[in-house]
C-alpha positions as protocol buffer text, in pm:
chain_id: "A"
residue {
  index: 1
  type: MET
  ca { x: 16222 y: 8277 z: 16105 }
}
residue {
  index: 2
  type: ALA
  ca { x: 15885 y: 8275 z: 16279 }
}
residue {
  index: 3
  type: THR
  ca { x: 15833 y: 8034 z: 16566 }
}
residue {
  index: 4
  type: ASP
  ca { x: 15550 y: 7855 z: 16384 }
}
residue {
  index: 5
  type: THR
  ca { x: 15779 y: 7801 z: 16084 }
}
residue {
  index: 6
  type: GLN
  ca { x: 16051 y: 7665 z: 16312 }
}
residue {
  index: 7
  type: ALA
  ca { x: 15796 y: 7430 z: 16470 }
}
residue {
  index: 8
  type: MET
  ca { x: 15689 y: 7311 z: 16124 }
}
residue {
  index: 9
  type: LEU
  ca { x: 16052 y: 7243 z: 16029 }
}
residue {
  index: 10
  type: GLU
  ca { x: 16110 y: 7049 z: 16350 }
}
residue {
  index: 11
  type: GLN
  ca { x: 15796 y: 6845 z: 16280 }
}
residue {
  index: 12
  type: MET
  ca { x: 15929 y: 6778 z: 15928 }
}
residue {
  index: 13
  type: ARG
  ca { x: 16264 y: 6664 z: 16070 }
}
residue {
  index: 14
  type: THR
  ca { x: 16091 y: 6431 z: 16315 }
}
residue {
  index: 15
  type: ALA
  ca { x: 15851 y: 6283 z: 16059 }
}
residue {
  index: 16
  type: ARG
  ca { x: 16114 y: 6235 z: 15787 }
}
residue {
  index: 17
  type: GLY
  ca { x: 16420 y: 6160 z: 15993 }
}
residue {
  index: 18
  type: TYR
  ca { x: 16609 y: 6431 z: 15803 }
}
residue {
  index: 19
  type: LEU
  ca { x: 16575 y: 6791 z: 15690 }
}
residue {
  index: 20
  type: TYR
  ca { x: 16754 y: 6953 z: 15398 }
}
residue {
  index: 21
  type: PRO
  ca { x: 16879 y: 7313 z: 15391 }
}
residue {
  index: 22
  type: SER
  ca { x: 16651 y: 7357 z: 15088 }
}
residue {
  index: 23
  type: HIS
  ca { x: 16352 y: 7275 z: 15311 }
}
residue {
  index: 24
  type: GLU
  ca { x: 16460 y: 7546 z: 15555 }
}
residue {
  index: 25
  type: LEU
  ca { x: 16503 y: 7811 z: 15288 }
}
residue {
  index: 26
  type: ALA
  ca { x: 16174 y: 7724 z: 15119 }
}
residue {
  index: 27
  type: ALA
  ca { x: 15995 y: 7741 z: 15456 }
}
residue {
  index: 28
  type: GLU
  ca { x: 16151 y: 8080 z: 15521 }
}
residue {
  index: 29
  type: LEU
  ca { x: 16041 y: 8211 z: 15181 }
}
residue {
  index: 30
  type: ASP
  ca { x: 15693 y: 8055 z: 15176 }
}
residue {
  index: 31
  type: PRO
  ca { x: 15588 y: 7868 z: 15491 }
}
residue {
  index: 32
  type: GLN
  ca { x: 15235 y: 7809 z: 15364 }
}
residue {
  index: 33
  type: PHE
  ca { x: 15364 y: 7634 z: 15051 }
}
residue {
  index: 34
  type: MET
  ca { x: 15605 y: 7422 z: 15256 }
}
residue {
  index: 35
  type: GLU
  ca { x: 15324 y: 7319 z: 15487 }
}
residue {
  index: 36
  type: VAL
  ca { x: 15129 y: 7186 z: 15187 }
}
residue {
  index: 37
  type: PHE
  ca { x: 15446 y: 7036 z: 15032 }
}
residue {
  index: 38
  type: ASN
  ca { x: 15522 y: 6855 z: 15357 }
}
residue {
  index: 39
  type: ARG
  ca { x: 15167 y: 6724 z: 15389 }
}
residue {
  index: 40
  type: LEU
  ca { x: 15178 y: 6583 z: 15035 }
}
residue {
  index: 41
  type: ALA
  ca { x: 15521 y: 6427 z: 15094 }
}
residue {
  index: 42
  type: GLY
  ca { x: 15395 y: 6277 z: 15418 }
}
residue {
  index: 43
  type: LEU
  ca { x: 15093 y: 6120 z: 15250 }
}
residue {
  index: 44
  type: SER
  ca { x: 15306 y: 5992 z: 14963 }
}
residue {
  index: 45
  type: LEU
  ca { x: 15586 y: 5844 z: 15174 }
}
residue {
  index: 46
  type: LEU
  ca { x: 15387 y: 5762 z: 15489 }
}
residue {
  index: 47
  type: HIS
  ca { x: 15578 y: 5990 z: 15722 }
}
residue {
  index: 48
  type: GLU
  ca { x: 15532 y: 5927 z: 16091 }
}
residue {
  index: 49
  type: GLY
  ca { x: 15187 y: 6030 z: 16208 }
}
residue {
  index: 50
  type: VAL
  ca { x: 15016 y: 5965 z: 15874 }
}
residue {
  index: 51
  type: ASP
  ca { x: 14731 y: 5712 z: 15881 }
}
residue {
  index: 52
  type: SER
  ca { x: 14847 y: 5421 z: 15667 }
}
residue {
  index: 53
  type: SER
  ca { x: 14574 y: 5174 z: 15758 }
}
residue {
  index: 54
  type: ASP
  ca { x: 14444 y: 5152 z: 15401 }
}
residue {
  index: 55
  type: ALA
  ca { x: 14783 y: 5171 z: 15225 }
}
residue {
  index: 56
  type: ALA
  ca { x: 14868 y: 4884 z: 14989 }
}
residue {
  index: 57
  type: LEU
  ca { x: 15241 y: 4966 z: 15008 }
}
residue {
  index: 58
  type: ASP
  ca { x: 15421 y: 5007 z: 15338 }
}
residue {
  index: 59
  type: THR
  ca { x: 15683 y: 5271 z: 15416 }
}
residue {
  index: 60
  type: LYS
  ca { x: 15978 y: 5045 z: 15332 }
}
residue {
  index: 61
  type: GLN
  ca { x: 15834 y: 4958 z: 14992 }
}
residue {
  index: 62
  type: ARG
  ca { x: 15761 y: 5323 z: 14915 }
}
residue {
  index: 63
  type: GLU
  ca { x: 16115 y: 5426 z: 15009 }
}
residue {
  index: 64
  type: LEU
  ca { x: 16261 y: 5152 z: 14789 }
}
residue {
  index: 65
  type: ILE
  ca { x: 16056 y: 5285 z: 14497 }
}
residue {
  index: 66
  type: VAL
  ca { x: 16178 y: 5640 z: 14565 }
}
residue {
  index: 67
  type: ILE
  ca { x: 16539 y: 5517 z: 14573 }
}
residue {
  index: 68
  type: GLY
  ca { x: 16497 y: 5367 z: 14226 }
}
residue {
  index: 69
  type: ILE
  ca { x: 16332 y: 5680 z: 14089 }
}
residue {
  index: 70
  type: LEU
  ca { x: 16596 y: 5913 z: 14233 }
}
residue {
  index: 71
  type: ALA
  ca { x: 16874 y: 5688 z: 14104 }
}
residue {
  index: 72
  type: ALA
  ca { x: 16718 y: 5695 z: 13756 }
}
residue {
  index: 73
  type: ARG
  ca { x: 16699 y: 6074 z: 13771 }
}
residue {
  index: 74
  type: GLY
  ca { x: 17062 y: 6104 z: 13880 }
}
residue {
  index: 75
  type: GLY
  ca { x: 16981 y: 6226 z: 14229 }
}
residue {
  index: 76
  type: SER
  ca { x: 17116 y: 6122 z: 14564 }
}
residue {
  index: 77
  type: ALA
  ca { x: 16892 y: 5885 z: 14756 }
}
residue {
  index: 78
  type: VAL
  ca { x: 17101 y: 5837 z: 15070 }
}
residue {
  index: 79
  type: SER
  ca { x: 16845 y: 5994 z: 15304 }
}
residue {
  index: 80
  type: HIS
  ca { x: 16579 y: 5765 z: 15156 }
}
residue {
  index: 81
  type: MET
  ca { x: 16814 y: 5467 z: 15196 }
}
residue {
  index: 82
  type: ARG
  ca { x: 16852 y: 5555 z: 15564 }
}
residue {
  index: 83
  type: ARG
  ca { x: 16477 y: 5579 z: 15604 }
}
residue {
  index: 84
  type: ALA
  ca { x: 16419 y: 5251 z: 15417 }
}
residue {
  index: 85
  type: ILE
  ca { x: 16666 y: 5081 z: 15651 }
}
residue {
  index: 86
  type: ARG
  ca { x: 16492 y: 5236 z: 15950 }
}
residue {
  index: 87
  type: PHE
  ca { x: 16172 y: 5070 z: 15826 }
}
residue {
  index: 88
  type: GLY
  ca { x: 16331 y: 4728 z: 15776 }
}
residue {
  index: 89
  type: ALA
  ca { x: 16505 y: 4733 z: 15437 }
}
residue {
  index: 90
  type: THR
  ca { x: 16832 y: 4548 z: 15407 }
}
residue {
  index: 91
  type: GLU
  ca { x: 17141 y: 4656 z: 15218 }
}
residue {
  index: 92
  type: LYS
  ca { x: 17072 y: 4368 z: 14978 }
}
residue {
  index: 93
  type: GLU
  ca { x: 16717 y: 4494 z: 14907 }
}
residue {
  index: 94
  type: ILE
  ca { x: 16852 y: 4841 z: 14830 }
}
residue {
  index: 95
  type: PHE
  ca { x: 17116 y: 4686 z: 14604 }
}
residue {
  index: 96
  type: GLU
  ca { x: 16838 y: 4496 z: 14424 }
}
residue {
  index: 97
  type: VAL
  ca { x: 16662 y: 4828 z: 14359 }
}
residue {
  index: 98
  type: GLY
  ca { x: 16978 y: 4944 z: 14180 }
}
residue {
  index: 99
  type: LYS
  ca { x: 16984 y: 4627 z: 13973 }
}
residue {
  index: 100
  type: ALA
  ca { x: 16617 y: 4672 z: 13878 }
}
residue {
  index: 101
  type: ALA
  ca { x: 16676 y: 5037 z: 13785 }
}
residue {
  index: 102
  type: MET
  ca { x: 16966 y: 4951 z: 13554 }
}
residue {
  index: 103
  type: VAL
  ca { x: 16761 y: 4819 z: 13262 }
}
residue {
  index: 104
  type: PRO
  ca { x: 16524 y: 5117 z: 13222 }
}
residue {
  index: 105
  type: ALA
  ca { x: 16768 y: 5381 z: 13348 }
}
residue {
  index: 106
  type: GLY
  ca { x: 17116 y: 5253 z: 13266 }
}
residue {
  index: 107
  type: ALA
  ca { x: 17434 y: 5177 z: 13454 }
}
residue {
  index: 108
  type: PRO
  ca { x: 17454 y: 5527 z: 13611 }
}
residue {
  index: 109
  type: ALA
  ca { x: 17132 y: 5454 z: 13804 }
}
residue {
  index: 110
  type: PHE
  ca { x: 17274 y: 5125 z: 13929 }
}
residue {
  index: 111
  type: LEU
  ca { x: 17601 y: 5290 z: 14028 }
}
residue {
  index: 112
  type: SER
  ca { x: 17414 y: 5572 z: 14201 }
}
residue {
  index: 113
  type: VAL
  ca { x: 17256 y: 5315 z: 14432 }
}
residue {
  index: 114
  type: VAL
  ca { x: 17587 y: 5136 z: 14489 }
}
residue {
  index: 115
  type: ASN
  ca { x: 17759 y: 5468 z: 14565 }
}
residue {
  index: 116
  type: GLY
  ca { x: 17481 y: 5551 z: 14810 }
}
residue {
  index: 117
  type: LEU
  ca { x: 17540 y: 5221 z: 14987 }
}
residue {
  index: 118
  type: LEU
  ca { x: 17913 y: 5298 z: 15000 }
}
residue {
  index: 119
  type: GLN
  ca { x: 17833 y: 5632 z: 15160 }
}
residue {
  index: 120
  type: LEU
  ca { x: 17613 y: 5463 z: 15420 }
}
residue {
  index: 121
  type: ARG
  ca { x: 17894 y: 5222 z: 15504 }
}
residue {
  index: 122
  type: ALA
  ca { x: 18145 y: 5507 z: 15529 }
}
residue {
  index: 123
  type: ASP
  ca { x: 17908 y: 5703 z: 15753 }
}
residue {
  index: 124
  type: ALA
  ca { x: 17862 y: 5397 z: 15977 }
}
residue {
  index: 125
  type: GLU
  ca { x: 18240 y: 5348 z: 16003 }
}
residue {
  index: 126
  type: ALA
  ca { x: 18290 y: 5715 z: 16089 }
}
residue {
  index: 127
  type: VAL
  ca { x: 18045 y: 5682 z: 16378 }
}
residue {
  index: 128
  type: SER
  ca { x: 18203 y: 5362 z: 16517 }
}
C-alpha cells in the first residue's frame, strides 16, 4: 500500500478513534474514493480536526443518533458507543437511545444497543 494511503489511514484512525479492516481494503482498492468518503464522514460526525463552530449538534449528540440508526438497521454500533463515551455520553444515555429506537425499529434495535453496552462492559473487564 502506498505511503500516502497509509498516512490517510492513520489520519482516519486518529480522527475516528478506530479503523475497520473494510476501511483498509477500500483505501487499497480506491484511495481517492476513501479520501472523499473519510472527508464526508468527518463532516457528518465531527471527527477531530473538523471545524464545528457552526454545528447545532455536538459530537456526542451525533454519535448517539448514529447509534440509534445503526441499531435500527441491525448493525453493530460499539465503535460509535466508544466514541460517544469519549465525548461525554454516559451508559445511561446510550441505553436511552436503545429505548427510543424500540418504538420505530422494534425490540431487536433496543437489544442491539443493550448487547453493545454488554460488550463495552466485557471489554472494560478484560482490560482491568
